mmCIF file of C-alpha atoms and ligand atoms in Angstrom:
data_model
loop_
_atom_site.group_PDB
_atom_site.id
_atom_site.type_symbol
_atom_site.label_atom_id
_atom_site.label_comp_id
_atom_site.label_asym_id
_atom_site.label_seq_id
_atom_site.Cartn_x
_atom_site.Cartn_y
_atom_site.Cartn_z
ATOM 1 C CA MET L 13 0.000 0.000 0.000
ATOM 2 C CA GLU L 14 1.301 3.397 -1.045
ATOM 3 C CA LYS L 15 1.576 5.851 1.885
ATOM 4 C CA GLN L 16 0.276 9.427 1.567
ATOM 5 C CA ASN L 17 2.887 11.841 0.305
ATOM 6 C CA LEU L 18 3.279 13.980 3.434
ATOM 7 C CA ASP L 19 6.246 15.675 5.076
ATOM 8 C CA TRP L 20 6.084 13.153 7.938
ATOM 9 C CA ALA L 21 8.980 14.642 9.885
ATOM 10 C CA ASN L 22 7.237 18.011 10.138
ATOM 11 C CA ILE L 23 3.511 17.309 10.433
ATOM 12 C CA GLY L 24 3.206 18.528 14.051
ATOM 13 C CA PHE L 25 0.284 17.688 16.322
ATOM 14 C CA GLY L 26 -2.779 18.961 14.482
ATOM 15 C CA TYR L 27 -5.952 17.797 12.764
ATOM 16 C CA ARG L 28 -5.827 16.745 9.143
ATOM 17 C CA LYS L 29 -8.862 15.254 7.412
ATOM 18 C CA THR L 30 -8.401 11.601 6.443
ATOM 19 C CA HIS L 31 -10.564 9.308 4.295
ATOM 20 C CA ALA L 32 -13.188 8.162 6.750
ATOM 21 C CA SER L 33 -14.373 8.128 10.363
ATOM 22 C CA TYR L 34 -16.457 5.590 12.246
ATOM 23 C CA VAL L 35 -19.845 6.694 13.505
ATOM 24 C CA SER L 36 -22.516 5.090 15.656
ATOM 25 C CA TYR L 37 -25.712 6.623 17.053
ATOM 26 C CA TYR L 38 -27.398 5.816 20.360
ATOM 27 C CA LYS L 39 -31.184 6.138 20.312
ATOM 28 C CA ASP L 40 -34.085 4.508 22.153
ATOM 29 C CA GLY L 41 -31.679 2.933 24.627
ATOM 30 C CA LYS L 42 -29.356 1.210 22.153
ATOM 31 C CA TRP L 43 -26.406 1.743 19.823
ATOM 32 C CA ASP L 44 -26.988 1.220 16.101
ATOM 33 C CA ASP L 45 -24.749 -1.028 13.985
ATOM 34 C CA GLY L 46 -22.239 1.729 13.210
ATOM 35 C CA ALA L 47 -20.770 2.632 9.817
ATOM 36 C CA MET L 48 -17.885 4.431 8.171
ATOM 37 C CA THR L 49 -18.441 7.915 6.812
ATOM 38 C CA ALA L 50 -16.354 10.209 4.624
ATOM 39 C CA ASP L 51 -18.235 13.207 6.062
ATOM 40 C CA ASN L 52 -16.105 14.868 8.729
ATOM 41 C CA THR L 53 -18.876 17.226 9.826
ATOM 42 C CA VAL L 54 -21.582 16.696 12.473
ATOM 43 C CA THR L 55 -24.972 18.423 12.507
ATOM 44 C CA LEU L 56 -26.774 18.679 15.834
ATOM 45 C CA SER L 57 -29.738 20.311 17.534
ATOM 46 C CA GLU L 58 -28.867 23.655 19.089
ATOM 47 C CA ALA L 59 -30.084 22.135 22.363
ATOM 48 C CA ALA L 60 -27.699 19.147 22.243
ATOM 49 C CA CYS L 61 -26.480 18.412 25.776
ATOM 50 C CA VAL L 62 -22.842 18.666 24.721
ATOM 51 C CA PHE L 63 -23.287 22.349 23.798
ATOM 52 C CA HIS L 64 -24.639 23.446 27.159
ATOM 53 C CA TYR L 65 -23.533 20.994 29.791
ATOM 54 C CA ALA L 66 -20.321 19.599 28.275
ATOM 55 C CA GLN L 67 -21.484 16.011 28.137
ATOM 56 C CA CYS L 68 -18.563 14.702 26.134
ATOM 57 C CA CYS L 69 -15.527 12.517 26.543
ATOM 58 C CA PHE L 70 -12.752 11.076 24.433
ATOM 59 C CA GLU L 71 -9.762 8.766 24.223
ATOM 60 C CA GLY L 72 -6.374 8.902 22.556
ATOM 61 C CA ILE L 73 -4.484 5.950 21.058
ATOM 62 C CA LYS L 74 -1.707 5.665 18.489
ATOM 63 C CA ALA L 75 -1.089 3.321 15.551
ATOM 64 C CA TYR L 76 2.415 2.746 14.205
ATOM 65 C CA THR L 77 4.023 1.157 11.166
ATOM 66 C CA THR L 78 6.536 -1.494 12.243
ATOM 67 C CA GLU L 79 9.915 -2.085 10.610
ATOM 68 C CA ASP L 80 8.478 -5.071 8.704
ATOM 69 C CA GLY L 81 5.521 -3.028 7.422
ATOM 70 C CA ARG L 82 2.726 -4.128 9.760
ATOM 71 C CA ILE L 83 0.362 -1.607 11.379
ATOM 72 C CA VAL L 84 -0.080 -1.974 15.126
ATOM 73 C CA MET L 85 -1.832 -0.208 18.010
ATOM 74 C CA PHE L 86 -0.592 0.081 21.580
ATOM 75 C CA ARG L 87 -2.861 -1.276 24.364
ATOM 76 C CA PRO L 88 -6.192 -0.052 22.926
ATOM 77 C CA ASP L 89 -8.116 -2.406 25.238
ATOM 78 C CA GLN L 90 -7.042 -0.148 28.121
ATOM 79 C CA ASN L 91 -8.542 2.862 26.358
ATOM 80 C CA ALA L 92 -11.787 0.966 25.808
ATOM 81 C CA LYS L 93 -11.902 0.272 29.531
ATOM 82 C CA ARG L 94 -11.097 3.844 30.518
ATOM 83 C CA MET L 95 -13.775 5.197 28.183
ATOM 84 C CA LYS L 96 -16.259 2.915 29.902
ATOM 85 C CA ASP L 97 -15.253 4.392 33.284
ATOM 86 C CA THR L 98 -15.534 7.913 31.886
ATOM 87 C CA CYS L 99 -18.979 7.257 30.387
ATOM 88 C CA GLU L 100 -20.265 5.878 33.671
ATOM 89 C CA ARG L 101 -19.050 8.982 35.523
ATOM 90 C CA LEU L 102 -20.684 11.324 32.961
ATOM 91 C CA MET L 103 -23.992 9.423 32.754
ATOM 92 C CA MET L 104 -23.289 8.458 29.152
ATOM 93 C CA PRO L 105 -24.062 5.044 27.637
ATOM 94 C CA VAL L 106 -21.028 2.762 27.422
ATOM 95 C CA PHE L 107 -19.917 1.857 23.908
ATOM 96 C CA PRO L 108 -19.166 -1.852 24.398
ATOM 97 C CA GLU L 109 -15.432 -2.516 24.754
ATOM 98 C CA GLU L 110 -15.236 -5.129 21.988
ATOM 99 C CA ARG L 111 -17.126 -2.804 19.625
ATOM 100 C CA PHE L 112 -14.747 0.019 20.560
ATOM 101 C CA LEU L 113 -11.830 -2.173 19.447
ATOM 102 C CA GLU L 114 -13.602 -3.123 16.201
ATOM 103 C CA ALA L 115 -14.441 0.523 15.483
ATOM 104 C CA ILE L 116 -10.895 1.810 15.915
ATOM 105 C CA THR L 117 -9.429 -1.123 13.979
ATOM 106 C CA ARG L 118 -11.791 -0.466 11.088
ATOM 107 C CA THR L 119 -11.015 3.254 11.072
ATOM 108 C CA VAL L 120 -7.256 2.655 11.040
ATOM 109 C CA ARG L 121 -7.620 0.068 8.241
ATOM 110 C CA GLU L 122 -9.614 2.459 6.062
ATOM 111 C CA ASN L 123 -6.956 5.125 6.567
ATOM 112 C CA ALA L 124 -3.915 2.840 6.414
ATOM 113 C CA ASP L 125 -2.110 5.102 3.949
ATOM 114 C CA PHE L 126 -2.176 7.836 6.597
ATOM 115 C CA VAL L 127 -0.265 5.711 9.129
ATOM 116 C CA PRO L 128 3.192 7.323 8.994
ATOM 117 C CA PRO L 129 6.061 5.119 7.774
ATOM 118 C CA TYR L 130 8.392 3.351 10.203
ATOM 119 C CA GLY L 131 11.197 5.582 11.419
ATOM 120 C CA SER L 132 9.448 8.845 10.514
ATOM 121 C CA GLY L 133 8.913 9.785 14.158
ATOM 122 C CA ALA L 134 5.207 10.303 13.401
ATOM 123 C CA SER L 135 2.213 8.073 14.137
ATOM 124 C CA LEU L 136 -1.509 7.860 13.457
ATOM 125 C CA TYR L 137 -3.460 9.396 16.319
ATOM 126 C CA ILE L 138 -6.788 7.687 16.966
ATOM 127 C CA ARG L 139 -9.393 9.837 18.693
ATOM 128 C CA PRO L 140 -12.591 7.991 19.728
ATOM 129 C CA PHE L 141 -15.076 10.398 21.264
ATOM 130 C CA MET L 142 -18.650 10.538 22.451
ATOM 131 C CA ILE L 143 -21.074 13.432 22.819
ATOM 132 C CA GLY L 144 -24.538 13.869 24.296
ATOM 133 C CA SER L 145 -26.335 14.796 21.062
ATOM 134 C CA GLY L 146 -29.938 14.714 22.255
ATOM 135 C CA PRO L 147 -31.668 18.009 23.159
ATOM 136 C CA VAL L 148 -32.000 19.067 26.804
ATOM 137 C CA LEU L 149 -32.867 22.257 28.612
ATOM 138 C CA GLY L 150 -32.638 21.382 32.282
ATOM 139 C CA VAL L 151 -29.425 19.832 33.533
ATOM 140 C CA SER L 152 -29.862 16.143 32.767
ATOM 141 C CA PRO L 153 -28.131 13.535 30.634
ATOM 142 C CA ALA L 154 -29.099 13.450 26.946
ATOM 143 C CA GLU L 155 -31.221 10.598 25.635
ATOM 144 C CA GLU L 156 -29.279 10.386 22.367
ATOM 145 C CA TYR L 157 -25.524 10.079 21.793
ATOM 146 C CA LEU L 158 -22.989 10.030 19.042
ATOM 147 C CA PHE L 159 -19.810 7.912 19.153
ATOM 148 C CA ARG L 160 -17.203 8.644 16.510
ATOM 149 C CA VAL L 161 -13.637 7.661 15.783
ATOM 150 C CA LEU L 162 -11.448 10.046 13.836
ATOM 151 C CA VAL L 163 -7.841 9.365 12.933
ATOM 152 C CA THR L 164 -5.190 11.825 11.870
ATOM 153 C CA PRO L 165 -1.418 11.573 11.422
ATOM 154 C CA VAL L 166 0.609 13.418 14.071
ATOM 155 C CA GLY L 167 4.128 14.339 15.040
ATOM 156 C CA PRO L 168 5.376 15.263 18.527
ATOM 157 C CA TYR L 169 2.934 16.925 20.935
ATOM 158 C CA TYR L 170 5.558 19.270 22.359
ATOM 159 C CA LYS L 171 7.531 21.186 19.738
ATOM 160 C CA GLY L 172 10.980 19.754 19.092
ATOM 161 C CA GLY L 173 10.144 16.167 20.076
ATOM 162 C CA MET L 174 12.623 14.523 22.441
ATOM 163 C CA LYS L 175 14.031 17.835 23.726
ATOM 164 C CA PRO L 176 13.711 19.039 27.332
ATOM 165 C CA ILE L 177 10.707 21.301 27.824
ATOM 166 C CA ARG L 178 10.110 24.138 30.285
ATOM 167 C CA VAL L 179 7.021 23.860 32.466
ATOM 168 C CA VAL L 180 5.457 26.135 35.065
ATOM 169 C CA VAL L 181 3.455 25.245 38.161
ATOM 170 C CA SER L 182 -0.004 26.738 37.718
ATOM 171 C CA ASP L 183 -1.865 28.679 40.372
ATOM 172 C CA TYR L 184 -5.084 27.253 38.902
ATOM 173 C CA ASP L 185 -6.530 23.773 39.323
ATOM 174 C CA ARG L 186 -7.652 21.560 36.442
ATOM 175 C CA ALA L 187 -9.763 19.203 38.532
ATOM 176 C CA ALA L 188 -11.509 19.326 41.885
ATOM 177 C CA PRO L 189 -10.984 16.850 44.727
ATOM 178 C CA HIS L 190 -13.495 14.028 44.111
ATOM 179 C CA GLY L 191 -14.275 15.654 40.745
ATOM 180 C CA THR L 192 -13.592 14.369 37.239
ATOM 181 C CA GLY L 193 -9.774 14.525 37.072
ATOM 182 C CA ASN L 194 -9.576 10.729 36.963
ATOM 183 C CA VAL L 195 -11.676 10.394 33.803
ATOM 184 C CA LYS L 196 -11.189 11.697 30.285
ATOM 185 C CA ALA L 197 -13.980 14.270 30.221
ATOM 186 C CA GLY L 198 -13.725 17.126 27.742
ATOM 187 C CA LEU L 199 -14.567 19.545 30.537
ATOM 188 C CA ASN L 200 -11.190 18.879 32.235
ATOM 189 C CA TYR L 201 -9.463 20.210 29.156
ATOM 190 C CA ALA L 202 -11.700 23.290 28.953
ATOM 191 C CA MET L 203 -10.617 24.005 32.537
ATOM 192 C CA SER L 204 -6.947 23.819 31.558
ATOM 193 C CA MET L 205 -7.105 26.176 28.564
ATOM 194 C CA TYR L 206 -6.845 29.467 30.438
ATOM 195 C CA PRO L 207 -3.856 28.483 32.591
ATOM 196 C CA GLY L 208 -2.373 26.712 29.553
ATOM 197 C CA GLN L 209 -2.570 29.867 27.454
ATOM 198 C CA LEU L 210 -1.018 31.944 30.255
ATOM 199 C CA ALA L 211 1.852 29.468 30.390
ATOM 200 C CA HIS L 212 2.330 29.411 26.601
ATOM 201 C CA ALA L 213 2.357 33.214 26.480
ATOM 202 C CA GLU L 214 5.275 33.130 28.904
ATOM 203 C CA GLY L 215 7.168 30.612 26.786
ATOM 204 C CA TYR L 216 6.381 27.423 28.702
ATOM 205 C CA SER L 217 5.354 24.220 26.936
ATOM 206 C CA GLU L 218 2.965 23.077 29.666
ATOM 207 C CA CYS L 219 1.430 23.730 33.081
ATOM 208 C CA LEU L 220 2.016 21.451 35.984
ATOM 209 C CA TYR L 221 -0.922 21.271 38.397
ATOM 210 C CA LEU L 222 -0.729 20.709 42.131
ATOM 211 C CA ASP L 223 -3.194 18.639 44.126
ATOM 212 C CA PRO L 224 -6.334 20.765 44.351
ATOM 213 C CA ALA L 225 -6.974 20.041 48.037
ATOM 214 C CA THR L 226 -3.682 21.168 49.597
ATOM 215 C CA ARG L 227 -1.728 22.660 46.668
ATOM 216 C CA THR L 228 1.469 21.109 47.976
ATOM 217 C CA LYS L 229 1.861 17.973 45.856
ATOM 218 C CA ILE L 230 2.579 17.584 42.137
ATOM 219 C CA GLU L 231 -0.341 16.016 40.276
ATOM 220 C CA GLU L 232 0.084 16.073 36.516
ATOM 221 C CA ALA L 233 0.261 18.313 33.460
ATOM 222 C CA GLY L 234 -2.657 19.506 31.313
ATOM 223 C CA GLY L 235 -2.261 16.594 28.904
ATOM 224 C CA ALA L 236 0.175 14.135 30.434
ATOM 225 C CA ASN L 237 1.202 12.439 33.699
ATOM 226 C CA PHE L 238 4.354 13.361 35.619
ATOM 227 C CA ILE L 239 7.222 10.926 36.197
ATOM 228 C CA ALA L 240 10.504 11.532 37.996
ATOM 229 C CA VAL L 241 13.739 9.731 38.723
ATOM 230 C CA THR L 242 15.043 10.349 42.240
ATOM 231 C CA LYS L 243 18.710 10.954 42.986
ATOM 232 C CA SER L 244 18.765 7.430 44.410
ATOM 233 C CA GLY L 245 17.631 6.060 41.037
ATOM 234 C CA LYS L 246 13.995 5.216 41.815
ATOM 235 C CA LEU L 247 11.226 5.991 39.294
ATOM 236 C CA ILE L 248 8.393 7.768 41.099
ATOM 237 C CA THR L 249 5.044 9.109 39.982
ATOM 238 C CA PRO L 250 2.265 10.883 41.880
ATOM 239 C CA LYS L 251 -0.444 8.808 43.485
ATOM 240 C CA SER L 252 -3.742 10.676 43.385
ATOM 241 C CA ASP L 253 -7.429 10.193 42.701
ATOM 242 C CA SER L 254 -7.666 13.423 40.725
ATOM 243 C CA ILE L 255 -5.226 12.612 37.917
ATOM 244 C CA LEU L 256 -5.924 10.676 34.755
ATOM 245 C CA PRO L 257 -4.816 7.035 35.071
ATOM 246 C CA SER L 258 -2.391 7.153 32.163
ATOM 247 C CA ILE L 259 -1.892 3.984 30.153
ATOM 248 C CA THR L 260 1.566 5.202 29.147
ATOM 249 C CA ARG L 261 2.511 5.738 32.785
ATOM 250 C CA ARG L 262 1.283 2.273 33.720
ATOM 251 C CA SER L 263 3.351 0.844 30.860
ATOM 252 C CA VAL L 264 6.463 2.868 31.732
ATOM 253 C CA LEU L 265 6.331 1.703 35.347
ATOM 254 C CA GLN L 266 6.056 -1.912 34.234
ATOM 255 C CA ILE L 267 8.890 -1.525 31.703
ATOM 256 C CA ALA L 268 11.097 0.168 34.300
ATOM 257 C CA LYS L 269 10.514 -2.595 36.806
ATOM 258 C CA ASP L 270 10.463 -5.691 34.601
ATOM 259 C CA VAL L 271 12.710 -4.761 31.679
ATOM 260 C CA LEU L 272 15.163 -2.251 33.115
ATOM 261 C CA GLY L 273 15.258 -3.419 36.734
ATOM 262 C CA ILE L 274 14.479 0.047 38.117
ATOM 263 C CA GLU L 275 12.671 0.381 41.437
ATOM 264 C CA VAL L 276 9.296 2.129 40.993
ATOM 265 C CA GLU L 277 6.870 3.781 43.391
ATOM 266 C CA GLU L 278 3.539 5.624 43.192
ATOM 267 C CA THR L 279 3.741 8.134 45.984
ATOM 268 C CA ASP L 280 3.141 11.707 47.115
ATOM 269 C CA LEU L 281 5.592 14.070 45.501
ATOM 270 C CA TYR L 282 5.750 17.430 47.262
ATOM 271 C CA ILE L 283 6.583 20.535 45.276
ATOM 272 C CA ASP L 284 9.186 21.455 47.898
ATOM 273 C CA GLN L 285 10.959 18.105 47.347
ATOM 274 C CA LEU L 286 12.274 18.916 43.873
ATOM 275 C CA ASP L 287 15.892 18.811 45.099
ATOM 276 C CA GLU L 288 15.505 15.045 45.491
ATOM 277 C CA ILE L 289 14.714 14.616 41.783
ATOM 278 C CA ALA L 290 17.443 13.908 39.236
ATOM 279 C CA GLU L 291 15.340 13.658 36.071
ATOM 280 C CA ALA L 292 11.708 14.359 35.227
ATOM 281 C CA GLY L 293 9.361 13.880 32.325
ATOM 282 C CA LEU L 294 5.762 13.954 31.128
ATOM 283 C CA CYS L 295 4.198 10.828 29.730
ATOM 284 C CA GLY L 296 1.096 10.126 27.703
ATOM 285 C CA THR L 297 -0.090 8.928 24.320
ATOM 286 C CA ALA L 298 0.460 12.326 22.707
ATOM 287 C CA ALA L 299 3.447 13.275 24.886
ATOM 288 C CA VAL L 300 5.090 9.791 24.688
ATOM 289 C CA ILE L 301 7.847 10.585 27.229
ATOM 290 C CA SER L 302 8.844 14.232 27.055
ATOM 291 C CA PRO L 303 11.790 15.207 29.250
ATOM 292 C CA ILE L 304 11.280 18.213 31.526
ATOM 293 C CA GLY L 305 14.309 20.488 31.585
ATOM 294 C CA SER L 306 13.070 22.884 34.238
ATOM 295 C CA VAL L 307 10.046 23.798 36.285
ATOM 296 C CA ASP L 308 9.248 27.304 37.508
ATOM 297 C CA TYR L 309 7.315 27.695 40.739
ATOM 298 C CA HIS L 310 6.413 31.125 42.104
ATOM 299 C CA GLY L 311 9.306 32.812 40.329
ATOM 300 C CA LYS L 312 11.934 30.220 41.219
ATOM 301 C CA ARG L 313 13.419 27.928 38.562
ATOM 302 C CA HIS L 314 14.344 24.356 39.316
ATOM 303 C CA VAL L 315 16.492 22.660 36.683
ATOM 304 C CA PHE L 316 16.358 18.874 36.611
ATOM 305 C CA TYR L 317 19.065 16.984 34.702
ATOM 306 C CA SER L 318 19.751 19.734 32.161
ATOM 307 C CA GLU L 319 17.782 22.347 30.209
ATOM 308 C CA THR L 320 19.224 21.080 26.924
ATOM 309 C CA GLU L 321 20.197 17.422 27.365
ATOM 310 C CA VAL L 322 17.980 14.429 28.103
ATOM 311 C CA GLY L 323 18.893 12.493 31.267
ATOM 312 C CA PRO L 324 20.062 8.873 30.865
ATOM 313 C CA VAL L 325 17.143 7.171 32.645
ATOM 314 C CA ILE L 326 14.410 9.152 30.855
ATOM 315 C CA LYS L 327 16.248 8.461 27.583
ATOM 316 C CA LYS L 328 16.401 4.727 28.267
ATOM 317 C CA LEU L 329 12.719 4.618 29.261
ATOM 318 C CA TYR L 330 11.798 6.520 26.092
ATOM 319 C CA GLU L 331 13.811 4.243 23.826
ATOM 320 C CA THR L 332 12.398 1.113 25.433
ATOM 321 C CA LEU L 333 8.793 2.351 25.341
ATOM 322 C CA VAL L 334 9.007 3.524 21.732
ATOM 323 C CA GLY L 335 10.830 0.327 20.734
ATOM 324 C CA ILE L 336 7.971 -1.721 22.167
ATOM 325 C CA GLN L 337 5.304 0.511 20.643
ATOM 326 C CA ASN L 338 6.673 0.304 17.132
ATOM 327 C CA GLY L 339 7.351 -3.413 17.281
ATOM 328 C CA LYS L 340 11.147 -3.228 17.426
ATOM 329 C CA LEU L 341 11.418 -4.635 20.950
ATOM 330 C CA PRO L 342 9.426 -7.573 22.369
ATOM 331 C CA ALA L 343 6.238 -6.451 24.078
ATOM 332 C CA PRO L 344 4.582 -7.873 27.180
ATOM 333 C CA GLU L 345 1.676 -10.174 26.335
ATOM 334 C CA GLY L 346 -1.365 -8.317 24.975
ATOM 335 C CA TRP L 347 0.194 -4.885 24.525
ATOM 336 C CA ILE L 348 0.389 -4.869 20.737
ATOM 337 C CA TYR L 349 -2.729 -5.175 18.538
ATOM 338 C CA GLN L 350 -2.095 -5.871 14.893
ATOM 339 C CA VAL L 351 -4.394 -3.939 12.546
ATOM 340 C CA LEU L 352 -2.894 -4.926 9.197
HETATM 341 N N1 PLP P 413 -3.099 13.029 31.746
HETATM 342 C C1 PLP P 413 -3.896 13.743 30.967
HETATM 343 C C2 PLP P 413 -4.577 14.917 31.548
HETATM 344 C C3 PLP P 413 -4.076 13.378 29.625
HETATM 345 O O1 PLP P 413 -4.853 14.089 28.837
HETATM 346 C C4 PLP P 413 -3.408 12.243 29.126
HETATM 347 C C5 PLP P 413 -3.609 11.811 27.750
HETATM 348 O O2 PLP P 413 -4.302 10.922 27.431
HETATM 349 C C6 PLP P 413 -2.579 11.528 29.992
HETATM 350 C C7 PLP P 413 -2.446 11.943 31.294
HETATM 351 C C8 PLP P 413 -1.854 10.318 29.523
HETATM 352 O O3 PLP P 413 -2.696 9.211 29.415
HETATM 353 P P1 PLP P 413 -2.386 8.053 28.385
HETATM 354 O O4 PLP P 413 -1.015 7.595 28.696
HETATM 355 O O5 PLP P 413 -3.395 7.016 28.690
HETATM 356 O O6 PLP P 413 -2.488 8.634 27.044
HETATM 357 C C1 COI P 414 -3.489 11.986 24.591
HETATM 358 O O1 COI P 414 -2.306 11.930 24.953
HETATM 359 O O2 COI P 414 -3.996 11.107 23.890
HETATM 360 C C2 COI P 414 -4.354 13.083 24.987
HETATM 361 O O3 COI P 414 -5.525 12.933 24.892
HETATM 362 C C3 COI P 414 -3.772 14.328 25.484
HETATM 363 C C4 COI P 414 -4.288 15.524 24.755
HETATM 364 C C5 COI P 414 -3.890 16.739 25.516
HETATM 365 C C6 COI P 414 -3.813 15.571 23.348
#
């Protein structure tokens, strides 16, 4: 199959229309059979619940071309499961997990020429999402829903790829204690746009949020989880009910422990403990593992390993994760789904 003729090394992280998306409608208490559509527009009632009360959620997965030309996805069953949890929290109907996997597989297959070639540094981003499409006026869940899967080729989420980024600790919160921080609700991202823009205007790549209850502990970034390597060589990551349970983070912890023999711990990580950290990074589907060069907190800069060089442990974790994702290194059982 001939790949699209795109400048793969420079496509960035943005939306590009592809051939077709998957669509399924929920009406009268059930999902229809679903179909592919070349129409990338959606027409809704002006009273659709999503417009007024933000009843929407999404997932993010990537597909890669392997060295031997196969197309694979990384742990999509975990995304199916997390979307189920999100839907339950937002009073939305669950799109059955096995159908979720069929839908994304079908969408990737129909857009196979958009899956970037092996070694290009790019991948195909898969974005399943669901909205409350039925009309409402009072605050209540919609009776009708739309589930769609769009795919689009992407490059690195943070400009420059595997280069240390600068982040700033935000004075805003993205999620409330006992709120929706632990699910992938669109509203969490709306909450992060204002602080995110403030940070970007000051030249930072991302905001780091503290725990909303005490504002003393690191939680996560606007679009990725936080990981750190202590000076004693342990990989640590915040333990909290108000951060998104990242599939990448879960995978990185397992790789660190089982493949690289690194001690790992999910624990509280206080913002005044930064001196104990040797290396830090952000991890997620879009972010992969992005090294953090420095973090600014109330006017004070803390540099981790270096503002220009990637630390050795973050580098090793990145290479191992990416090697597994693109089929170059052996993967733990069930992590790699072959699409084609
Ligand atoms: N945290 C937030 C807020 C995110 O948006 C994401 C992206 O999905 C992650 C963490 C990383 O999660 P995952 O590794 O499952 O992509
Ligand atoms: C992802 O990593 O898949 C996300 O959804 C994060 C988003 C900020 C792009």
